Amino acid sequence: MSHLKSNFSVVEKYSAFYTGGQLQLSSDGGKLFCGCKKDIKIVDLKTGRVVSSIGLDEEEEITQFILTRDDEYLILATQNKLFRQWRWKEKSLVKTWRSVHNAPVTSLALDSTVTLLASGSADFTIKIWDIVRGYFTHNFKGHSGVIRLVTFHPHSERLQLISAAEDYMIRVWDLKTSSCIVTSSCHASLVTSVAFADNGDTMYSAGKDNIVCVWKTDKWKVYKTIPVFESIVSVFVPLEFPSLIDEDGTPRFITVSSKGEVRVINVETGKREYSNSCRLSDPEVDSKSTDSYITQALYSTDLNGIVLATYDENIVQLSKDFTSEKQLCGHLDEILSLHFLGEDTHVAVATNTDLLKVFNRDSWECQMLQGHSDIITSLDVKGNYIVSGSKDSSIRIWQLSPDTGFVTCVAVGQGHTQAVQCVALARSSAQPAFILSGGIDMTLKVWRFPGDSDVIPMTTLRVAATEHAHDKDINCLAVAPNDKVIATGSQDKTAKLWSVGDGLHSITLIAVLRGHKRGIWCVKFSPVDQIVATGSGDGYIKLWSVTDYSCVRTLEGHDSSVLSFTFISHGKQIISSGSDGLLKLWLIKTSECMKTFDSHDAKVWAVATTAAEDYVISGGADSTLVFWKDVTQEEETEKQEKHQKQVLQEQILSNLIADKKFVRAMGLAISLNKPYRALNILKEVIKQEDGEKKLERLICKLRMDQIESVLKFAVEWNTNSRNYYPAQQLLNLILKNFLPQDLVAFSSIQSLVEGFTVYTERHLQRLDNLLMDSYFAEYSYGCMKTST
């Protein structure tokens, strides 16, 4: 029997950590610093998780940042022309100073001694800062464009700075003479990268003009120009080349092109000795981004590899032979569909892109799989199989290899005339018997699942049956656990039940389920009962009988569209998500919303659970994956332990009262927050011989925090005419034995005084009335006596 769930708590969130712009690597290659709007996110490359975040939320966006070589400090330049120096490990802001530029800072560089900081700006000037003493030492003017690159000569004795700007000029500045010693127009377009070799004697400069210039830095002359026939993002001179290259002493350099090509080039011959493409998307299909696919590249000697940033905010880590070693998704975009995959080790996610993203839950490594040519709108998963539907009017079957963890496309189906909105796999066997698809063309298609012999090489799916199912878009599909009945939900406000013929050749309409006032976004079969559930834009979830097609339950609670839901607890509960950004947990038996969970900032398009139902994952328009853990058992255990502890302490309290150990008993009653047990202790003390003196001694032994607590109890007792006397007696003794300045120091003194004043005045009025009544009784008695 499945236990009911009562609560889920957020255990992890996967949200954007890179939104374009700059990257920096720590010196050991373990941490990646990513620009993310107004923050810098620090990502552990091994786990793929954000370990820290640096920045001030109320400040403007960060335009540039740089990490010191000792990994001690992070220096940020913000949009409002400020520098901020952080000790990032402690997350402490060391100092802030003005950039003195007239426009935002566009490039930063530190010298090898980490004492000088160079800042290039959109105001066409370069300033040099002494960051130890805190002032700027040089102001260089000469460029006629935005400064895009500044770097110091690696030899600190030479005190030279190299700069490149949007005027396509390279300038070399001498800090000793505060003058420009070289102005070169060797490039015909923007210079994007420079690299030093031979201990600083050689420099390579590369840019968008498809050439690499080789410089001798003793005289700052270009002695060789090597055509590379592609726009270069970065040029490197690493310590160790890929093992495919013979180490013969010949100078070489590595280029990373904007198209995603990484090449080793021989300086002497100018030939490409080795190259590899690191594109995740098809350049023919993805023609818009072909020329600007890679936006930045970093080389790490410790990683012995290259880290790339792509135009669509993904991060690719290349090994030393330039093959993709790891992929991280910097920004998910809007999440449209998601499912756990395999033995719940992976998560398949469809975002606002044509790439299928499959995450490893342990390392957050993301496989970005190309195949579709337009946005993937929906996914369904059964075992190790994924089916995806796309706006390119096709569906694809993908298979996860349990041994390697890699996902490959095994089949593709073309047949719809417009975008596919929903897909579903058969449920009864490990290898699905068929696939369903529906979309904007209002047709429902049944596809034969390929056999094992068809899978390699990739096969074309065959349509077994087609039916014009609805009058508007088909938004959702579901298959019954026995594969005999299928359900469709549409924008035409109806859901329909269909039976599938034995040979998959026919689809027969069984029933039309009417009752919703808006389009239907989600439909699911109960895993145990003959029930089908529908979620609609009218905010309701309706449960329908599959036997007589009547509506047996309506779950009301969402303020707006119900976008997704799933059955849990052996079909006894539902967890749903809506466009109000909320998740709700329902008990079907009572139609009650047991709990509401709020952790998203926008529509929640998808919700899914693991096979064991111990974790729930949700994702939506806020580009965040949220993992929820079932904490029902932990809460129940904690509740039982708390109850047992309370029972034990209650017994100890009773024993202390019986043994007349009133001081300890009062202390325990206060700690347990038991005002009426404390009142009984007070009454017991007052009953004793010399009760008032014993009560005074008891009060004097209490700590000041206990005095405050017992006064709070007394305010409660004072509200009842039966218990006002002990309360007033306690107040009287406290006022006699404690100084006013000690009592005024209580945090709740105002509420205590107000609480006592109101009811004390009432008790006083009542006593006055009683006294007057007693005089009247005495007068009446006297009159009666006289007449007698």
mmCIF file of N, CA and C in Angstrom, residues 518-609:
data_model
loop_
_atom_site.group_PDB
_atom_site.id
_atom_site.type_symbol
_atom_site.label_atom_id
_atom_site.label_comp_id
_atom_site.label_asym_id
_atom_site.label_seq_id
_atom_site.Cartn_x
_atom_site.Cartn_y
_atom_site.Cartn_z
ATOM 1 N N ARG A 518 -12.676 26.068 -20.945
ATOM 2 C CA ARG A 518 -11.525 26.542 -21.725
ATOM 3 C C ARG A 518 -10.813 25.325 -22.336
ATOM 4 N N GLY A 519 -9.766 25.613 -23.108
ATOM 5 C CA GLY A 519 -9.010 24.534 -23.731
ATOM 6 C C GLY A 519 -8.342 23.618 -22.697
ATOM 7 N N ILE A 520 -8.131 22.368 -23.094
ATOM 8 C CA ILE A 520 -7.545 21.365 -22.189
ATOM 9 C C ILE A 520 -6.047 21.275 -22.471
ATOM 10 N N TRP A 521 -5.243 21.397 -21.398
ATOM 11 C CA TRP A 521 -3.787 21.424 -21.534
ATOM 12 C C TRP A 521 -3.114 20.122 -21.115
ATOM 13 N N CYS A 522 -3.795 19.308 -20.337
ATOM 14 C CA CYS A 522 -3.148 18.081 -19.854
ATOM 15 C C CYS A 522 -4.195 16.989 -19.658
ATOM 16 N N VAL A 523 -3.831 15.776 -20.025
ATOM 17 C CA VAL A 523 -4.708 14.624 -19.818
ATOM 18 C C VAL A 523 -3.856 13.440 -19.356
ATOM 19 N N LYS A 524 -4.334 12.712 -18.343
ATOM 20 C CA LYS A 524 -3.584 11.565 -17.799
ATOM 21 C C LYS A 524 -4.554 10.478 -17.358
ATOM 22 N N PHE A 525 -4.136 9.215 -17.530
ATOM 23 C CA PHE A 525 -4.891 8.081 -17.003
ATOM 24 C C PHE A 525 -4.383 7.742 -15.607
ATOM 25 N N SER A 526 -5.318 7.335 -14.734
ATOM 26 C CA SER A 526 -4.919 6.863 -13.408
ATOM 27 C C SER A 526 -4.152 5.556 -13.564
ATOM 28 N N PRO A 527 -3.082 5.337 -12.787
ATOM 29 C CA PRO A 527 -2.320 4.089 -12.923
ATOM 30 C C PRO A 527 -3.053 2.862 -12.404
ATOM 31 N N VAL A 528 -4.139 3.048 -11.603
ATOM 32 C CA VAL A 528 -4.815 1.884 -11.004
ATOM 33 C C VAL A 528 -6.309 1.839 -11.294
ATOM 34 N N ASP A 529 -6.963 2.998 -11.328
ATOM 35 C CA ASP A 529 -8.417 3.017 -11.496
ATOM 36 C C ASP A 529 -8.794 3.301 -12.954
ATOM 37 N N GLN A 530 -10.052 3.027 -13.248
ATOM 38 C CA GLN A 530 -10.559 3.323 -14.595
ATOM 39 C C GLN A 530 -11.009 4.785 -14.634
ATOM 40 N N ILE A 531 -10.010 5.636 -14.503
ATOM 41 C CA ILE A 531 -10.239 7.085 -14.407
ATOM 42 C C ILE A 531 -9.277 7.783 -15.360
ATOM 43 N N VAL A 532 -9.780 8.828 -16.029
ATOM 44 C CA VAL A 532 -8.914 9.710 -16.808
ATOM 45 C C VAL A 532 -9.120 11.123 -16.270
ATOM 46 N N ALA A 533 -8.019 11.856 -16.107
ATOM 47 C CA ALA A 533 -8.084 13.213 -15.552
ATOM 48 C C ALA A 533 -7.713 14.223 -16.629
ATOM 49 N N THR A 534 -8.365 15.394 -16.579
ATOM 50 C CA THR A 534 -8.064 16.463 -17.532
ATOM 51 C C THR A 534 -7.837 17.762 -16.771
ATOM 52 N N GLY A 535 -6.870 18.536 -17.234
ATOM 53 C CA GLY A 535 -6.595 19.852 -16.653
ATOM 54 C C GLY A 535 -6.791 20.911 -17.720
ATOM 55 N N SER A 536 -7.449 22.016 -17.336
ATOM 56 C CA SER A 536 -7.893 22.970 -18.357
ATOM 57 C C SER A 536 -7.493 24.404 -18.025
ATOM 58 N N GLY A 537 -7.662 25.267 -19.024
ATOM 59 C CA GLY A 537 -7.433 26.693 -18.855
ATOM 60 C C GLY A 537 -8.446 27.353 -17.944
ATOM 61 N N ASP A 538 -9.538 26.630 -17.584
ATOM 62 C CA ASP A 538 -10.532 27.204 -16.655
ATOM 63 C C ASP A 538 -10.123 27.033 -15.195
ATOM 64 N N GLY A 539 -8.923 26.422 -14.957
ATOM 65 C CA GLY A 539 -8.407 26.282 -13.592
ATOM 66 C C GLY A 539 -8.863 25.027 -12.872
ATOM 67 N N TYR A 540 -9.656 24.162 -13.539
ATOM 68 C CA TYR A 540 -10.175 22.955 -12.891
ATOM 69 C C TYR A 540 -9.452 21.706 -13.388
ATOM 70 N N ILE A 541 -9.359 20.713 -12.491
ATOM 71 C CA ILE A 541 -8.961 19.354 -12.880
ATOM 72 C C ILE A 541 -10.196 18.487 -12.717
ATOM 73 N N LYS A 542 -10.590 17.834 -13.790
ATOM 74 C CA LYS A 542 -11.775 16.968 -13.730
ATOM 75 C C LYS A 542 -11.361 15.512 -13.888
ATOM 76 N N LEU A 543 -11.991 14.639 -13.096
ATOM 77 C CA LEU A 543 -11.759 13.199 -13.173
ATOM 78 C C LEU A 543 -12.992 12.541 -13.773
ATOM 79 N N TRP A 544 -12.763 11.740 -14.816
ATOM 80 C CA TRP A 544 -13.863 11.132 -15.570
ATOM 81 C C TRP A 544 -13.763 9.614 -15.476
ATOM 82 N N SER A 545 -14.926 8.986 -15.381
ATOM 83 C CA SER A 545 -14.981 7.523 -15.388
ATOM 84 C C SER A 545 -14.802 7.010 -16.814
ATOM 85 N N VAL A 546 -13.959 5.995 -16.981
ATOM 86 C CA VAL A 546 -13.734 5.419 -18.311
ATOM 87 C C VAL A 546 -14.835 4.407 -18.650
ATOM 88 N N THR A 547 -15.646 4.049 -17.658
ATOM 89 C CA THR A 547 -16.713 3.061 -17.910
ATOM 90 C C THR A 547 -18.008 3.742 -18.360
ATOM 91 N N ASP A 548 -18.445 4.803 -17.618
ATOM 92 C CA ASP A 548 -19.694 5.470 -18.030
ATOM 93 C C ASP A 548 -19.471 6.915 -18.505
ATOM 94 N N TYR A 549 -18.200 7.352 -18.540
ATOM 95 C CA TYR A 549 -17.783 8.640 -19.127
ATOM 96 C C TYR A 549 -18.377 9.853 -18.406
ATOM 97 N N SER A 550 -18.742 9.665 -17.134
ATOM 98 C CA SER A 550 -19.274 10.790 -16.349
ATOM 99 C C SER A 550 -18.141 11.444 -15.563
ATOM 100 N N CYS A 551 -18.360 12.707 -15.199
ATOM 101 C CA CYS A 551 -17.372 13.428 -14.372
ATOM 102 C C CYS A 551 -17.618 13.052 -12.921
ATOM 103 N N VAL A 552 -16.636 12.426 -12.287
ATOM 104 C CA VAL A 552 -16.819 11.930 -10.911
ATOM 105 C C VAL A 552 -16.210 12.860 -9.870
ATOM 106 N N ARG A 553 -15.301 13.715 -10.258
ATOM 107 C CA ARG A 553 -14.661 14.642 -9.319
ATOM 108 C C ARG A 553 -14.249 15.918 -10.061
ATOM 109 N N THR A 554 -14.289 17.043 -9.381
ATOM 110 C CA THR A 554 -13.720 18.296 -9.893
ATOM 111 C C THR A 554 -12.849 18.892 -8.801
ATOM 112 N N LEU A 555 -11.602 19.112 -9.128
ATOM 113 C CA LEU A 555 -10.654 19.685 -8.158
ATOM 114 C C LEU A 555 -10.518 21.175 -8.467
ATOM 115 N N GLU A 556 -10.926 21.998 -7.502
ATOM 116 C CA GLU A 556 -10.895 23.450 -7.682
ATOM 117 C C GLU A 556 -9.866 24.053 -6.735
ATOM 118 N N GLY A 557 -9.009 24.925 -7.275
ATOM 119 C CA GLY A 557 -7.992 25.534 -6.416
ATOM 120 C C GLY A 557 -7.047 26.450 -7.166
ATOM 121 N N HIS A 558 -6.710 26.083 -8.385
ATOM 122 C CA HIS A 558 -5.839 26.950 -9.192
ATOM 123 C C HIS A 558 -6.606 28.193 -9.636
ATOM 124 N N ASP A 559 -5.931 29.338 -9.594
ATOM 125 C CA ASP A 559 -6.570 30.597 -9.997
ATOM 126 C C ASP A 559 -6.519 30.810 -11.500
ATOM 127 N N SER A 560 -5.718 30.010 -12.184
ATOM 128 C CA SER A 560 -5.588 30.157 -13.635
ATOM 129 C C SER A 560 -5.334 28.771 -14.231
ATOM 130 N N SER A 561 -4.904 28.726 -15.472
ATOM 131 C CA SER A 561 -4.825 27.468 -16.225
ATOM 132 C C SER A 561 -4.034 26.385 -15.503
ATOM 133 N N VAL A 562 -4.560 25.166 -15.524
ATOM 134 C CA VAL A 562 -3.816 23.983 -15.083
ATOM 135 C C VAL A 562 -3.035 23.476 -16.296
ATOM 136 N N LEU A 563 -1.719 23.500 -16.203
ATOM 137 C CA LEU A 563 -0.882 23.187 -17.369
ATOM 138 C C LEU A 563 -0.353 21.758 -17.368
ATOM 139 N N SER A 564 -0.161 21.187 -16.173
ATOM 140 C CA SER A 564 0.383 19.824 -16.102
ATOM 141 C C SER A 564 0.023 19.218 -14.756
ATOM 142 N N PHE A 565 -0.055 17.893 -14.723
ATOM 143 C CA PHE A 565 -0.236 17.187 -13.449
ATOM 144 C C PHE A 565 0.190 15.745 -13.628
ATOM 145 N N THR A 566 0.345 15.065 -12.508
ATOM 146 C CA THR A 566 0.679 13.637 -12.556
ATOM 147 C C THR A 566 0.095 12.943 -11.336
ATOM 148 N N PHE A 567 -0.314 11.681 -11.524
ATOM 149 C CA PHE A 567 -0.830 10.882 -10.412
ATOM 150 C C PHE A 567 0.324 10.372 -9.557
ATOM 151 N N ILE A 568 0.128 10.381 -8.243
ATOM 152 C CA ILE A 568 1.112 9.804 -7.314
ATOM 153 C C ILE A 568 0.378 8.987 -6.250
ATOM 154 N N SER A 569 1.144 8.369 -5.372
ATOM 155 C CA SER A 569 0.602 7.586 -4.251
ATOM 156 C C SER A 569 -0.382 6.519 -4.722
ATOM 157 N N HIS A 570 0.049 5.783 -5.766
ATOM 158 C CA HIS A 570 -0.767 4.685 -6.290
ATOM 159 C C HIS A 570 -2.130 5.194 -6.746
ATOM 160 N N GLY A 571 -2.143 6.373 -7.373
ATOM 161 C CA GLY A 571 -3.372 6.920 -7.920
ATOM 162 C C GLY A 571 -4.286 7.602 -6.929
ATOM 163 N N LYS A 572 -3.844 7.753 -5.657
ATOM 164 C CA LYS A 572 -4.710 8.373 -4.644
ATOM 165 C C LYS A 572 -4.551 9.887 -4.588
ATOM 166 N N GLN A 573 -3.448 10.383 -5.136
ATOM 167 C CA GLN A 573 -3.187 11.816 -5.089
ATOM 168 C C GLN A 573 -2.758 12.321 -6.464
ATOM 169 N N ILE A 574 -2.844 13.630 -6.628
ATOM 170 C CA ILE A 574 -2.383 14.297 -7.850
ATOM 171 C C ILE A 574 -1.507 15.466 -7.429
ATOM 172 N N ILE A 575 -0.415 15.674 -8.141
ATOM 173 C CA ILE A 575 0.349 16.905 -7.976
ATOM 174 C C ILE A 575 0.258 17.664 -9.296
ATOM 175 N N SER A 576 -0.162 18.933 -9.223
ATOM 176 C CA SER A 576 -0.459 19.698 -10.436
ATOM 177 C C SER A 576 0.326 21.007 -10.444
ATOM 178 N N SER A 577 0.450 21.573 -11.641
ATOM 179 C CA SER A 577 1.116 22.876 -11.791
ATOM 180 C C SER A 577 0.278 23.742 -12.707
ATOM 181 N N GLY A 578 0.408 25.071 -12.512
ATOM 182 C CA GLY A 578 -0.430 25.960 -13.303
ATOM 183 C C GLY A 578 0.288 27.223 -13.732
ATOM 184 N N SER A 579 -0.428 28.057 -14.475
ATOM 185 C CA SER A 579 0.165 29.296 -14.955
ATOM 186 C C SER A 579 0.220 30.355 -13.854
ATOM 187 N N ASP A 580 -0.302 30.041 -12.649
ATOM 188 C CA ASP A 580 -0.142 30.926 -11.498
ATOM 189 C C ASP A 580 1.204 30.710 -10.796
ATOM 190 N N GLY A 581 2.045 29.808 -11.365
ATOM 191 C CA GLY A 581 3.364 29.568 -10.804
ATOM 192 C C GLY A 581 3.363 28.657 -9.591
ATOM 193 N N LEU A 582 2.222 28.047 -9.278
ATOM 194 C CA LEU A 582 2.096 27.217 -8.069
ATOM 195 C C LEU A 582 2.011 25.739 -8.422
ATOM 196 N N LEU A 583 2.474 24.902 -7.483
ATOM 197 C CA LEU A 583 2.226 23.469 -7.523
ATOM 198 C C LEU A 583 1.246 23.159 -6.399
ATOM 199 N N LYS A 584 0.324 22.237 -6.660
ATOM 200 C CA LYS A 584 -0.656 21.872 -5.637
ATOM 201 C C LYS A 584 -0.715 20.356 -5.498
ATOM 202 N N LEU A 585 -0.848 19.926 -4.237
ATOM 203 C CA LEU A 585 -0.967 18.502 -3.911
ATOM 204 C C LEU A 585 -2.412 18.226 -3.527
ATOM 205 N N TRP A 586 -3.040 17.268 -4.234
ATOM 206 C CA TRP A 586 -4.473 16.997 -4.051
ATOM 207 C C TRP A 586 -4.692 15.594 -3.499
ATOM 208 N N LEU A 587 -5.700 15.469 -2.643
ATOM 209 C CA LEU A 587 -6.186 14.153 -2.220
ATOM 210 C C LEU A 587 -7.470 13.892 -2.991
ATOM 211 N N ILE A 588 -7.437 12.879 -3.859
ATOM 212 C CA ILE A 588 -8.568 12.639 -4.775
ATOM 213 C C ILE A 588 -9.838 12.253 -4.011
ATOM 214 N N LYS A 589 -9.707 11.463 -2.957
ATOM 215 C CA LYS A 589 -10.869 10.937 -2.227
ATOM 216 C C LYS A 589 -11.765 12.061 -1.716
ATOM 217 N N THR A 590 -11.155 13.154 -1.235
ATOM 218 C CA THR A 590 -11.939 14.251 -0.646
ATOM 219 C C THR A 590 -11.973 15.493 -1.534
ATOM 220 N N SER A 591 -11.299 15.446 -2.702
ATOM 221 C CA SER A 591 -11.157 16.612 -3.602
ATOM 222 C C SER A 591 -10.491 17.792 -2.908
ATOM 223 N N GLU A 592 -9.668 17.498 -1.917
ATOM 224 C CA GLU A 592 -9.061 18.546 -1.085
ATOM 225 C C GLU A 592 -7.650 18.878 -1.566
ATOM 226 N N CYS A 593 -7.330 20.182 -1.587
ATOM 227 C CA CYS A 593 -5.951 20.604 -1.844
ATOM 228 C C CYS A 593 -5.203 20.548 -0.515
ATOM 229 N N MET A 594 -4.296 19.582 -0.384
ATOM 230 C CA MET A 594 -3.607 19.356 0.890
ATOM 231 C C MET A 594 -2.496 20.383 1.132
ATOM 232 N N LYS A 595 -1.845 20.815 0.044
ATOM 233 C CA LYS A 595 -0.688 21.707 0.215
ATOM 234 C C LYS A 595 -0.464 22.471 -1.089
ATOM 235 N N THR A 596 0.013 23.702 -0.961
ATOM 236 C CA THR A 596 0.385 24.512 -2.120
ATOM 237 C C THR A 596 1.861 24.862 -2.015
ATOM 238 N N PHE A 597 2.605 24.694 -3.109
ATOM 239 C CA PHE A 597 4.051 24.943 -3.121
ATOM 240 C C PHE A 597 4.350 26.099 -4.067
ATOM 241 N N ASP A 598 5.124 27.055 -3.572
ATOM 242 C CA ASP A 598 5.430 28.257 -4.348
ATOM 243 C C ASP A 598 6.947 28.421 -4.424
ATOM 244 N N SER A 599 7.512 28.097 -5.602
ATOM 245 C CA SER A 599 8.954 28.285 -5.766
ATOM 246 C C SER A 599 9.290 28.791 -7.169
ATOM 247 N N HIS A 600 8.274 28.982 -7.994
ATOM 248 C CA HIS A 600 8.487 29.483 -9.359
ATOM 249 C C HIS A 600 7.972 30.915 -9.467
ATOM 250 N N ASP A 601 8.538 31.664 -10.419
ATOM 251 C CA ASP A 601 8.152 33.058 -10.621
ATOM 252 C C ASP A 601 7.259 33.254 -11.846
ATOM 253 N N ALA A 602 6.954 32.186 -12.555
ATOM 254 C CA ALA A 602 6.145 32.304 -13.776
ATOM 255 C C ALA A 602 5.426 30.969 -14.006
ATOM 256 N N LYS A 603 4.791 30.839 -15.173
ATOM 257 C CA LYS A 603 4.057 29.611 -15.509
ATOM 258 C C LYS A 603 4.908 28.372 -15.288
ATOM 259 N N VAL A 604 4.299 27.325 -14.729
ATOM 260 C CA VAL A 604 4.973 26.031 -14.577
ATOM 261 C C VAL A 604 4.383 25.090 -15.619
ATOM 262 N N TRP A 605 5.127 24.881 -16.705
ATOM 263 C CA TRP A 605 4.607 24.123 -17.849
ATOM 264 C C TRP A 605 4.634 22.617 -17.620
ATOM 265 N N ALA A 606 5.531 22.142 -16.763
ATOM 266 C CA ALA A 606 5.712 20.687 -16.665
ATOM 267 C C ALA A 606 6.054 20.269 -15.245
ATOM 268 N N VAL A 607 5.539 19.107 -14.866
ATOM 269 C CA VAL A 607 5.862 18.500 -13.574
ATOM 270 C C VAL A 607 5.963 16.993 -13.793
ATOM 271 N N ALA A 608 6.952 16.364 -13.155
ATOM 272 C CA ALA A 608 7.163 14.915 -13.320
ATOM 273 C C ALA A 608 7.729 14.342 -12.028
ATOM 274 N N THR A 609 7.572 13.029 -11.837
ATOM 275 C CA THR A 609 8.081 12.360 -10.632
ATOM 276 C C THR A 609 8.993 11.204 -11.024
#
